[in-house]
XYZ file of C-alpha atoms in Angstrom:
701
model
C 0.000 0.000 0.000
C 1.591 3.330 -1.078
C 2.364 5.790 1.644
C 0.660 8.747 -0.076
C -2.006 9.271 -2.740
C -2.610 12.428 -4.762
C -6.098 13.922 -4.795
C -7.484 16.938 -6.601
C -6.947 19.241 -3.606
C -4.326 17.567 -1.397
C -1.760 14.841 -1.191
C -2.958 12.289 1.381
C -0.790 10.167 3.665
C -2.372 6.812 4.503
C -2.358 6.236 8.269
C -4.439 3.150 9.041
C -7.310 1.026 7.849
C -10.359 1.415 10.105
C -12.946 -0.561 8.148
C -13.426 -2.969 5.283
C -16.562 -4.511 3.818
C -18.824 -5.122 0.875
C -18.886 -1.417 -0.044
C -15.097 -0.921 -0.002
C -12.443 -0.056 2.551
C -12.119 2.997 4.799
C -8.735 4.481 5.746
C -7.739 7.264 8.096
C -5.585 9.751 6.173
C -3.753 13.013 6.768
C -3.282 15.893 4.341
C 0.288 16.675 3.331
C 1.482 19.177 4.266
C -0.663 19.991 7.286
C -2.449 18.212 10.148
C -5.938 17.780 8.661
C -7.113 14.191 9.199
C -10.052 12.649 7.353
C -11.496 9.363 6.076
C -10.776 7.939 2.635
C -13.154 5.443 1.026
C -12.006 3.413 -1.947
C -12.567 -0.042 -3.511
C -10.872 -2.990 -1.791
C -7.559 -3.154 -3.632
C -7.179 -6.924 -3.962
C -10.798 -7.688 -4.916
C -11.981 -9.080 -8.256
C -12.613 -6.794 -11.193
C -16.383 -7.017 -10.888
C -16.279 -6.192 -7.174
C -13.958 -3.232 -7.760
C -16.271 -1.890 -10.469
C -19.359 -2.220 -8.228
C -17.627 -0.610 -5.272
C -16.171 2.204 -7.385
C -19.594 3.077 -8.823
C -21.106 3.180 -5.335
C -18.252 5.270 -3.896
C -18.419 7.715 -6.793
C -22.161 8.056 -6.192
C -21.522 8.772 -2.516
C -19.046 11.479 -3.466
C -21.615 13.150 -5.699
C -24.281 13.061 -2.953
C -21.884 14.405 -0.290
C -20.872 17.181 -2.691
C -24.531 18.036 -3.223
C -25.291 17.997 0.520
C -22.125 20.054 1.130
C -21.906 19.240 4.839
C -25.568 19.753 5.626
C -26.194 21.309 9.046
C -29.637 21.786 10.540
C -31.012 22.184 14.042
C -34.338 22.138 15.821
C -35.086 22.498 19.545
C -31.382 22.411 20.411
C -30.696 19.210 18.434
C -28.209 19.412 15.544
C -28.016 17.096 12.525
C -25.020 16.943 10.222
C -23.699 15.129 7.144
C -19.966 14.753 6.418
C -18.252 17.348 4.241
C -16.579 16.091 1.050
C -12.941 17.222 1.254
C -11.338 15.689 -1.806
C -11.595 12.972 -4.459
C -9.360 11.099 -6.847
C -7.980 12.757 -9.952
C -9.962 12.639 -13.202
C -9.637 9.428 -15.163
C -9.999 7.071 -12.195
C -13.753 6.481 -12.634
C -14.795 2.864 -12.123
C -11.226 1.774 -11.240
C -9.412 0.653 -8.093
C -7.727 4.075 -8.039
C -10.970 5.925 -7.410
C -11.472 7.367 -3.930
C -13.278 10.066 -2.009
C -12.063 11.829 1.176
C -14.651 13.079 3.650
C -14.761 14.583 7.108
C -14.440 12.164 10.026
C -17.517 12.866 12.133
C -17.365 13.080 15.909
C -19.176 10.865 18.395
C -20.079 7.199 18.768
C -22.228 5.071 16.486
C -25.665 4.308 17.958
C -25.084 0.635 17.099
C -21.920 0.659 19.233
C -23.836 2.181 22.150
C -26.378 -0.630 21.821
C -23.592 -3.243 21.880
C -21.991 -1.571 24.885
C -25.331 -1.665 26.677
C -25.576 -5.424 26.166
C -21.926 -6.246 26.922
C -21.290 -3.918 29.869
C -24.815 -3.447 31.226
C -24.614 0.286 30.488
C -27.914 2.147 30.370
C -29.000 4.072 27.262
C -31.126 7.137 27.842
C -34.705 7.223 26.598
C -34.011 10.859 25.773
C -31.248 9.763 23.390
C -33.638 7.344 21.670
C -36.086 10.194 21.107
C -33.269 12.441 19.881
C -32.290 9.840 17.286
C -35.894 9.556 16.071
C -36.413 13.327 16.086
C -33.066 13.857 14.350
C -34.006 11.388 11.623
C -37.243 13.255 10.969
C -35.271 16.502 10.608
C -32.535 14.977 8.450
C -34.889 13.253 6.018
C -36.941 16.422 5.706
C -33.860 18.477 4.761
C -32.190 15.972 2.400
C -35.482 15.371 0.591
C -35.750 19.130 0.101
C -32.407 18.907 -1.713
C -33.696 16.165 -3.958
C -31.837 13.269 -2.290
C -32.957 10.043 -0.659
C -30.574 8.402 1.855
C -31.757 4.848 1.223
C -29.575 3.367 3.993
C -31.196 4.226 7.352
C -29.285 2.128 9.891
C -28.140 2.702 13.480
C -24.507 1.970 12.541
C -24.632 5.001 10.215
C -25.799 7.419 12.946
C -23.197 8.959 15.304
C -24.047 10.746 18.545
C -21.747 13.493 19.861
C -23.030 14.090 23.387
C -20.709 17.019 24.146
C -22.102 19.044 21.240
C -25.627 17.580 21.122
C -25.108 16.559 17.493
C -26.201 13.611 15.357
C -24.105 12.880 12.269
C -25.266 10.632 9.419
C -22.707 8.775 7.297
C -22.503 6.247 4.446
C -24.412 7.735 1.514
C -23.296 5.237 -1.152
C -26.817 3.844 -1.578
C -28.288 7.326 -1.855
C -30.512 8.374 -4.756
C -31.003 11.626 -6.623
C -34.784 11.986 -6.778
C -34.629 13.705 -10.171
C -32.969 10.621 -11.638
C -35.456 8.217 -10.001
C -39.046 9.258 -10.662
C -41.970 7.769 -8.776
C -42.913 4.231 -9.669
C -46.369 2.796 -8.983
C -47.256 6.143 -7.454
C -44.566 5.872 -4.753
C -41.858 8.521 -4.316
C -38.304 7.038 -3.897
C -38.005 9.201 -0.777
C -40.658 6.950 0.737
C -37.959 4.249 0.990
C -36.295 6.351 3.693
C -39.451 6.426 5.806
C -40.008 2.712 5.412
C -36.476 2.036 6.652
C -36.873 4.696 9.343
C -40.095 3.194 10.758
C -38.507 -0.273 10.789
C -35.238 0.869 12.437
C -37.196 2.985 14.914
C -39.192 -0.067 15.926
C -36.037 -2.067 16.577
C -34.484 0.751 18.600
C -37.585 1.325 20.729
C -38.070 -2.370 21.438
C -34.459 -2.719 22.533
C -34.190 0.372 24.740
C -37.566 1.855 25.569
C -40.498 -0.413 24.722
C -42.699 1.671 27.006
C -42.377 4.610 24.601
C -43.968 2.692 21.711
C -47.466 3.176 23.130
C -46.799 6.796 24.129
C -45.612 7.611 20.609
C -48.142 5.307 18.955
C -45.228 4.149 16.829
C -46.504 2.068 13.895
C -45.293 -1.541 13.532
C -44.567 -0.909 9.837
C -44.868 1.782 7.171
C -47.169 -0.260 4.916
C -50.296 1.844 5.348
C -48.794 5.021 6.756
C -49.663 8.373 5.208
C -47.851 11.714 5.118
C -50.338 13.013 7.678
C -49.521 10.037 9.907
C -45.801 10.868 9.616
C -46.438 14.506 10.487
C -48.414 13.498 13.588
C -45.732 10.951 14.555
C -43.051 13.616 14.238
C -45.029 16.020 16.413
C -45.582 13.342 19.079
C -41.870 12.450 19.002
C -40.710 16.055 19.374
C -43.265 16.775 22.102
C -42.274 13.700 24.103
C -38.579 14.528 23.610
C -39.158 18.026 24.992
C -41.261 16.745 27.892
C -38.933 13.921 28.809
C -35.831 16.118 28.523
C -37.316 18.601 30.994
C -38.325 15.780 33.345
C -34.808 14.313 33.246
C -33.242 17.719 33.900
C -35.585 18.269 36.852
C -34.735 14.837 38.254
C -30.999 15.409 37.794
C -31.115 18.808 39.511
C -33.122 17.325 42.376
C -30.749 14.361 42.640
C -27.665 16.599 42.831
C -29.380 18.687 45.491
C -30.496 15.731 47.591
C -27.212 13.855 47.356
C -25.495 16.771 49.115
C -27.920 16.838 52.053
C -28.786 13.351 53.255
C -29.399 13.487 57.010
C -31.414 10.345 57.702
C -32.669 7.064 56.285
C -35.922 8.631 55.005
C -33.997 11.156 52.907
C -31.755 8.361 51.659
C -34.816 6.350 50.637
C -36.148 9.329 48.672
C -32.771 9.726 46.955
C -32.657 6.061 45.947
C -36.216 6.244 44.602
C -35.154 9.226 42.509
C -32.139 7.248 41.326
C -34.444 4.417 40.247
C -36.637 6.889 38.344
C -33.646 8.225 36.433
C -32.370 4.758 35.648
C -35.820 3.687 34.445
C -35.442 6.451 31.844
C -32.035 5.070 30.917
C -30.227 8.052 32.457
C -27.008 7.156 34.282
C -26.751 8.643 37.780
C -23.718 9.891 39.667
C -23.183 6.596 41.453
C -19.947 7.654 43.157
C -21.597 10.745 44.618
C -24.519 8.753 45.995
C -22.269 6.045 47.435
C -20.105 8.671 49.099
C -23.186 10.322 50.612
C -24.412 6.939 51.866
C -20.997 6.201 53.368
C -20.922 9.537 55.213
C -24.435 8.951 56.577
C -23.445 5.464 57.744
C -20.293 6.769 59.445
C -22.391 9.441 61.176
C -24.740 6.769 62.543
C -21.764 4.742 63.775
C -20.263 7.809 65.482
C -23.569 8.471 67.240
C -23.956 4.752 68.068
C -27.344 4.735 66.338
C -27.031 1.101 65.270
C -30.756 0.691 64.554
C -30.662 3.478 61.952
C -27.511 1.943 60.491
C -29.331 -1.379 60.086
C -32.120 0.450 58.238
C -29.574 2.077 55.945
C -28.048 -1.318 55.122
C -31.519 -2.666 54.300
C -32.007 0.184 51.813
C -28.672 -0.587 50.173
C -29.622 -4.242 49.878
C -32.952 -3.247 48.296
C -31.829 -0.508 45.899
C -28.110 -1.121 45.352
C -27.587 -4.895 45.574
C -24.669 -4.729 43.126
C -22.854 -2.305 45.469
C -23.200 -4.533 48.543
C -19.468 -5.186 48.753
C -17.119 -6.126 51.566
C -17.624 -2.855 53.459
C -21.360 -3.333 53.836
C -21.234 -7.120 54.308
C -18.723 -6.884 57.156
C -20.682 -3.982 58.685
C -23.815 -6.172 58.516
C -21.922 -9.023 60.177
C -20.734 -6.762 62.996
C -24.222 -5.350 63.586
C -25.541 -8.898 63.875
C -23.223 -9.469 66.872
C -25.591 -7.977 69.453
C -23.325 -8.988 72.350
C -20.415 -7.028 70.850
C -22.216 -3.671 70.777
C -21.342 -2.978 74.413
C -17.625 -3.203 73.679
C -16.012 0.280 73.956
C -14.317 -0.111 70.576
C -17.385 -1.362 68.671
C -18.383 2.040 67.240
C -14.771 2.882 66.361
C -14.394 -0.486 64.631
C -17.577 0.116 62.617
C -16.293 3.525 61.534
C -13.047 1.987 60.274
C -14.939 -0.730 58.400
C -17.309 1.806 56.827
C -14.257 3.877 55.827
C -12.618 0.750 54.321
C -9.651 1.291 56.644
C -8.902 -2.425 56.812
C -5.414 -2.072 58.253
C -6.782 0.120 61.054
C -9.738 -2.206 61.706
C -7.523 -5.286 61.861
C -5.165 -3.417 64.182
C -8.013 -2.417 66.470
C -9.273 -6.004 66.663
C -5.845 -7.316 67.581
C -5.665 -4.792 70.411
C -8.618 -6.466 72.173
C -7.592 -10.085 71.511
C -6.634 -10.714 75.142
C -10.067 -9.456 76.312
C -12.099 -11.148 73.557
C -14.776 -13.633 74.643
C -14.628 -15.455 71.331
C -11.068 -15.387 69.870
C -12.056 -17.828 67.109
C -14.718 -15.407 65.837
C -12.227 -12.569 66.091
C -9.687 -14.481 63.966
C -12.354 -15.281 61.364
C -13.294 -11.609 61.207
C -9.645 -10.663 60.760
C -9.406 -13.098 57.844
C -12.475 -11.482 56.238
C -10.887 -8.069 56.613
C -7.608 -9.228 55.070
C -9.556 -10.579 52.100
C -11.465 -7.306 51.823
C -8.197 -5.378 51.911
C -7.101 -7.245 48.801
C -4.265 -9.181 50.393
C -3.166 -11.437 47.498
C -3.921 -15.143 47.791
C -0.186 -15.789 47.790
C 0.060 -13.984 51.151
C -3.286 -14.823 52.711
C -1.692 -17.564 54.861
C 0.624 -15.842 57.363
C 4.303 -16.796 57.140
C 4.231 -18.208 60.664
C 1.504 -20.696 59.694
C 3.409 -21.663 56.561
C 6.501 -22.424 58.660
C 4.786 -24.790 61.134
C 4.365 -27.639 58.584
C 7.926 -27.007 57.401
C 9.145 -27.350 60.984
C 7.249 -30.643 61.422
C 8.635 -32.014 58.162
C 12.183 -31.034 59.172
C 11.749 -33.011 62.419
C 10.471 -36.062 60.506
C 13.299 -35.901 57.979
C 15.831 -35.640 60.796
C 14.384 -38.715 62.524
C 14.490 -40.554 59.193
C 18.148 -39.641 58.587
C 19.165 -40.621 62.113
C 17.369 -43.960 61.734
C 19.504 -44.636 58.669
C 22.652 -43.810 60.693
C 23.511 -40.867 58.474
C 24.745 -38.673 61.344
C 28.064 -38.061 59.624
C 26.425 -37.139 56.322
C 26.949 -33.456 55.392
C 23.309 -33.015 54.420
C 22.206 -34.442 57.776
C 24.364 -31.861 59.537
C 22.759 -29.131 57.461
C 19.312 -30.500 58.313
C 20.160 -30.528 62.040
C 21.366 -26.944 61.827
C 18.307 -25.868 59.819
C 15.868 -27.604 62.197
C 17.469 -26.090 65.298
C 17.490 -22.594 63.823
C 13.893 -22.907 62.637
C 12.805 -24.129 66.102
C 14.492 -21.144 67.725
C 12.993 -18.746 65.173
C 9.429 -19.979 65.675
C 9.790 -20.116 69.457
C 10.426 -16.367 69.550
C 8.435 -15.408 66.460
C 5.710 -13.498 68.286
C 7.907 -11.262 70.403
C 11.035 -9.132 70.075
C 13.808 -10.347 72.358
C 16.275 -8.098 74.227
C 18.549 -6.337 71.769
C 16.575 -7.622 68.778
C 15.710 -5.202 65.972
C 12.554 -5.122 63.895
C 13.150 -7.257 60.811
C 15.843 -9.468 62.315
C 13.535 -12.502 62.251
C 12.698 -11.984 58.596
C 16.374 -11.681 57.695
C 17.091 -14.848 59.676
C 14.314 -16.612 57.754
C 15.725 -15.399 54.440
C 19.061 -16.957 55.395
C 17.357 -20.209 56.419
C 15.607 -20.488 53.061
C 19.022 -20.555 51.388
C 20.102 -23.589 53.400
C 20.980 -26.769 51.448
C 18.596 -28.616 53.783
C 15.664 -27.012 51.944
C 16.198 -29.493 49.110
C 15.017 -32.292 51.466
C 11.760 -30.565 52.428
C 8.412 -29.827 50.745
C 8.998 -26.116 50.404
C 5.936 -23.749 50.575
C 5.854 -22.291 47.066
C 4.453 -18.891 48.062
C 6.747 -18.377 51.050
C 9.541 -16.490 49.194
C 6.985 -14.094 47.658
C 5.386 -13.385 51.020
C 8.797 -12.867 52.631
C 9.905 -10.543 49.827
C 6.741 -8.453 50.215
C 7.299 -8.074 53.960
C 10.951 -7.109 53.477
C 9.936 -4.467 50.930
C 7.385 -3.099 53.375
C 10.102 -3.011 56.057
C 12.311 -0.976 53.723
C 9.446 1.514 53.391
C 9.181 1.648 57.173
C 12.864 2.304 57.768
C 12.932 4.946 55.018
C 10.121 6.785 56.842
C 11.885 6.202 60.180
C 15.110 7.707 58.822
C 13.168 10.740 57.584
C 11.432 11.203 60.929
C 7.952 10.703 59.432
C 6.447 9.038 62.488
C 2.863 9.145 61.210
C 3.941 7.236 58.088
C 5.803 4.774 60.322
C 2.640 4.020 62.284
C 0.646 3.570 59.078
C 3.232 1.159 57.642
C 3.312 -0.829 60.893
C -0.426 -1.370 60.490
C 0.115 -2.442 56.867
C 2.786 -4.880 58.057
C 0.312 -6.387 60.484
C -2.296 -6.606 57.706
C 0.167 -8.687 55.679
C 1.510 -10.719 58.600
C -0.892 -10.830 61.574
C 1.350 -13.335 63.391
C 3.556 -10.487 64.721
C 1.649 -9.111 67.753
C 4.751 -7.260 68.966
C 3.999 -4.676 66.283
C 1.362 -3.349 68.697
C 4.058 -2.592 71.276
C 6.236 -0.981 68.616
C 3.354 1.248 67.587
C 2.799 2.262 71.214
C 6.495 3.144 71.421
C 6.321 5.243 68.247
C 3.215 6.966 69.598
C 5.079 7.763 72.838
C 7.952 9.148 70.776
C 5.514 11.365 68.862
C 4.252 12.790 72.155
C 7.824 13.271 73.387
C 8.848 15.136 70.215
C 5.705 17.256 70.438
C 6.484 18.110 74.075
C 10.020 19.135 73.119
C 8.684 21.280 70.266
C 6.132 23.026 72.507
C 8.652 23.894 75.223
C 8.137 24.587 78.925
C 4.970 26.108 80.297
C 5.145 29.688 81.622
C 6.482 29.484 85.160
C 8.353 26.218 84.517
C 12.118 26.526 84.381
C 14.060 25.129 81.476
C 15.947 22.919 83.879
C 12.818 21.212 85.213
C 11.402 20.876 81.706
C 14.545 19.141 80.468
C 14.562 16.796 83.472
C 10.988 15.751 82.632
C 11.980 15.116 79.028
C 14.987 12.995 79.926
C 13.094 10.992 82.529
C 10.455 10.087 79.921
C 12.827 9.513 77.004
C 11.221 6.813 74.757
C 13.068 3.540 74.291
C 11.503 2.445 70.984
C 14.728 3.240 69.129
C 16.316 0.223 70.824
C 14.230 -1.949 68.475
C 14.459 0.297 65.433
C 17.955 1.907 65.514
C 18.609 5.526 66.378
C 18.445 7.760 63.299
C 20.345 11.019 63.015
C 17.303 13.221 63.642
C 16.499 11.427 66.910
C 20.108 11.639 68.075
C 19.972 15.400 67.522
C 16.821 15.684 69.626
C 18.352 13.648 72.446
C 21.466 15.842 72.295
C 19.207 18.891 72.460
C 17.394 17.575 75.563
C 20.710 16.811 77.279
C 21.983 20.314 76.486
C 18.805 21.866 77.911
C 19.244 19.944 81.152
C 22.935 20.871 81.571
C 22.590 24.514 80.512
C 23.848 27.230 82.846
C 24.113 30.099 80.352
C 20.872 30.893 78.506
C 22.509 33.119 75.877
C 25.090 30.464 75.085
C 22.300 27.889 74.864
C 20.348 30.089 72.438
C 23.395 30.496 70.262
C 23.964 26.735 70.277
C 20.291 26.056 69.404
C 20.537 28.370 66.410
C 23.827 26.853 65.281
C 22.570 23.259 65.638
C 19.170 24.175 64.108
C 17.254 22.527 66.942
C 13.449 22.631 66.525
C 12.911 24.752 69.658
C 11.939 28.278 68.538
C 10.532 28.876 72.031
C 14.099 29.138 73.376
C 13.929 32.867 72.465
C 10.849 33.520 74.609
C 11.410 36.031 77.406
C 9.983 33.791 80.157
C 12.542 31.013 79.567
C 14.858 30.749 82.553
C 17.483 28.369 83.874
C 17.171 27.091 87.428
C 20.277 27.438 89.578
C 20.499 24.811 92.325
C 19.870 26.374 95.760
C 22.752 24.508 97.315
C 25.150 26.087 94.820
C 24.379 29.610 96.055
C 24.577 28.527 99.707
C 27.903 26.724 99.466
C 29.802 28.727 96.874
C 32.732 30.843 98.131
C 33.392 33.873 95.930
C 36.962 34.612 94.903
C 38.364 38.098 94.329
C 37.530 38.191 90.604
C 33.973 37.044 91.236
C 33.463 39.601 94.020
C 34.842 42.363 91.791
C 32.541 41.408 88.921
C 29.494 41.477 91.170
C 30.582 44.767 92.734
C 30.845 46.360 89.265
C 27.387 45.027 88.376
C 25.745 46.513 91.481
C 27.586 49.807 90.982
C 26.262 50.038 87.392
C 22.722 49.485 88.637
C 23.025 52.009 91.476
C 24.485 54.708 89.248
C 22.094 54.089 86.335
C 24.872 53.057 83.960
C 24.741 50.578 81.089
C 25.001 47.117 82.669
C 26.077 45.276 79.497
C 29.819 45.347 80.251
C 29.271 44.466 83.899
C 27.066 41.512 82.925
C 29.763 40.193 80.588
C 32.178 40.250 83.542
C 29.632 38.325 85.638
C 29.198 35.865 82.781
C 32.950 35.241 82.608
C 33.408 34.935 86.370
C 30.116 33.262 87.384
C 28.513 31.591 84.316
C 26.071 29.597 86.489
C 24.593 32.831 87.912
C 24.722 34.966 84.755
C 21.073 34.346 83.918
C 19.937 35.406 87.383
C 21.844 38.702 87.313
C 20.782 39.417 83.733
C 17.109 38.927 84.720
C 17.687 41.148 87.762
C 19.077 43.922 85.527
C 16.119 43.653 83.127
C 13.609 43.802 86.008
C 15.409 46.800 87.446
C 15.271 48.639 84.111
C 11.510 48.130 83.731
C 10.425 48.641 87.323
C 8.666 51.920 86.476
C 7.385 50.830 83.057
C 3.709 51.554 82.321
C 3.523 48.539 80.011
C 1.887 45.349 81.366
C 5.068 43.287 81.503
C 5.355 39.951 83.283
C 7.808 40.556 86.105
C 10.218 37.695 86.822
C 10.090 36.140 90.267
C 13.323 35.909 92.241
C 14.218 33.818 95.245
C 17.026 35.338 97.253
C 18.240 31.897 98.246
C 19.289 31.137 94.658
C 21.907 33.950 94.646
C 25.429 33.452 96.068
C 25.355 33.628 99.878
C 28.034 36.335 99.988
C 26.111 38.639 97.592
C 22.587 38.350 98.930
C 22.802 41.589 100.895
C 23.696 43.491 97.715
C 20.917 41.760 95.815
């Protein structure tokens, strides 16, 4: 097939074949130069001579009709009808040959026949309004083409395209068309009457498939045998009236639906919404299913939050009645939980329902595990956890926890070891490997459900990965899915430690729950989560700083006494080491200005360090026991002299700082209080205890 073909107006590049049949082949083409794309129709190139001649005659006829129609456009009541524009044709001399072609506009939209197929294959509704638009559009089209002296003579749904965005019907394939002037009436029947015969027949098929209830309303005739022009006029009027009426009804319903879906407050309002949904669907109008499901979900969550379980049961009954196809895992598990009347008194029942209704399966599973020790029916709890793991989409390969896959492997290793010992193969290398493998597997499973002292998260999985590489595996029936499940868990652990290294503690907690969803045989993850939660609180406390009236020293002591230990099982990342260093520095600080400078240099997350009320506590015993030397006495004397003579105390304070760094903060606060003693501004005056100053200077203070 040549890459390009010359036409009378353009040179056309052949892009792809999009159709081929008894009337020829259709190709998508592009004008050269330029970006105009169109459709080329020509005879099938490898057909017999007679077929090529027949197809060429028909295609040439279509070109003449399209040229005469010249891209007909007409509209009525907001509905547009359109025929393709002829863009080009083959050069003269190609008549009745394989080289003949026409190029026409590629119309927008989807063929009505394809919409009908989609409805059958995918259970997609087709609007009754669209059916009436097709019928009304056909009336308008036939009226206008007959005025131009043309009969279509090929009324079929595959030749009608609907462009919903532009409200336009396009009509293609005019090869069977007739020029009325060349085909006079025979037996008193106008050739244009063929169009109405085909139209009535196709309309019948369409109505019976999509909207049989409209046949009676339209009084659509079963055939065109005895129909008159007056009958057609009346049928057209009924069709256009019903289209207008039904369109307005659909718009009203849609507006009401959008309004109601945003304000559902109870089961009665939900029932009204679902009835409205049914009315729209009965007209073949698709509804905003996602919006309605979201509204239903929010209403259900609200009932769960308010512990109105009776109303929630009524809501589920409505879903079962009106939306049976949407009764998925969320609603089935919620129904199951509501059926457990004895469980409703449990403090976590409402919270669990909320997580289920939110499809937070990892959170729901986590919550259930937290009450396992207090559960009256642990078997039921385990079954519910399995349902939730299935609902969460845990792949079948991982649905059996690793721990439960290892138990049969452990038993088989014991049996194989007994078998080898019975055959006196103790000195065999493979027996030694089997002994080592069995012992290591026993130890691994014995401690599988807890983290031992000094053990890090993930150590067990790494140990298992090493065990699976043992030569002894060749003697055992190896669980086929075990390596996949182990690989998935290790990947999830890498995600966790990446978040841990970045200090994203909320992400860490979320990933821990996902780990438990994949491997519910690791209950120690609950303790790890509690440790991470404690660390979050500790970091938040550090970031908030001391309360007014609390000294920095006391605040730091509280922090250090409650320092979380979760890092012992997770490693200590750089960011956490910096925070611990910060807390230590706060507790040891004796010079507030030096501490502020250090905080800025180290970029510690403690902006509150600059607040005026921050103060360092000097131990009382230090002031009582300290003996001042000559330099210290001189520095204090200069400080008091500067105060008494109303001089700048900055230099004197620097001397105090050099000689008595532990007391610098006290004397600096004393100088600031002295300077503002007569201020009219509502300042918070610092409180001083004389006993905190050096014993030998208290009289001066």
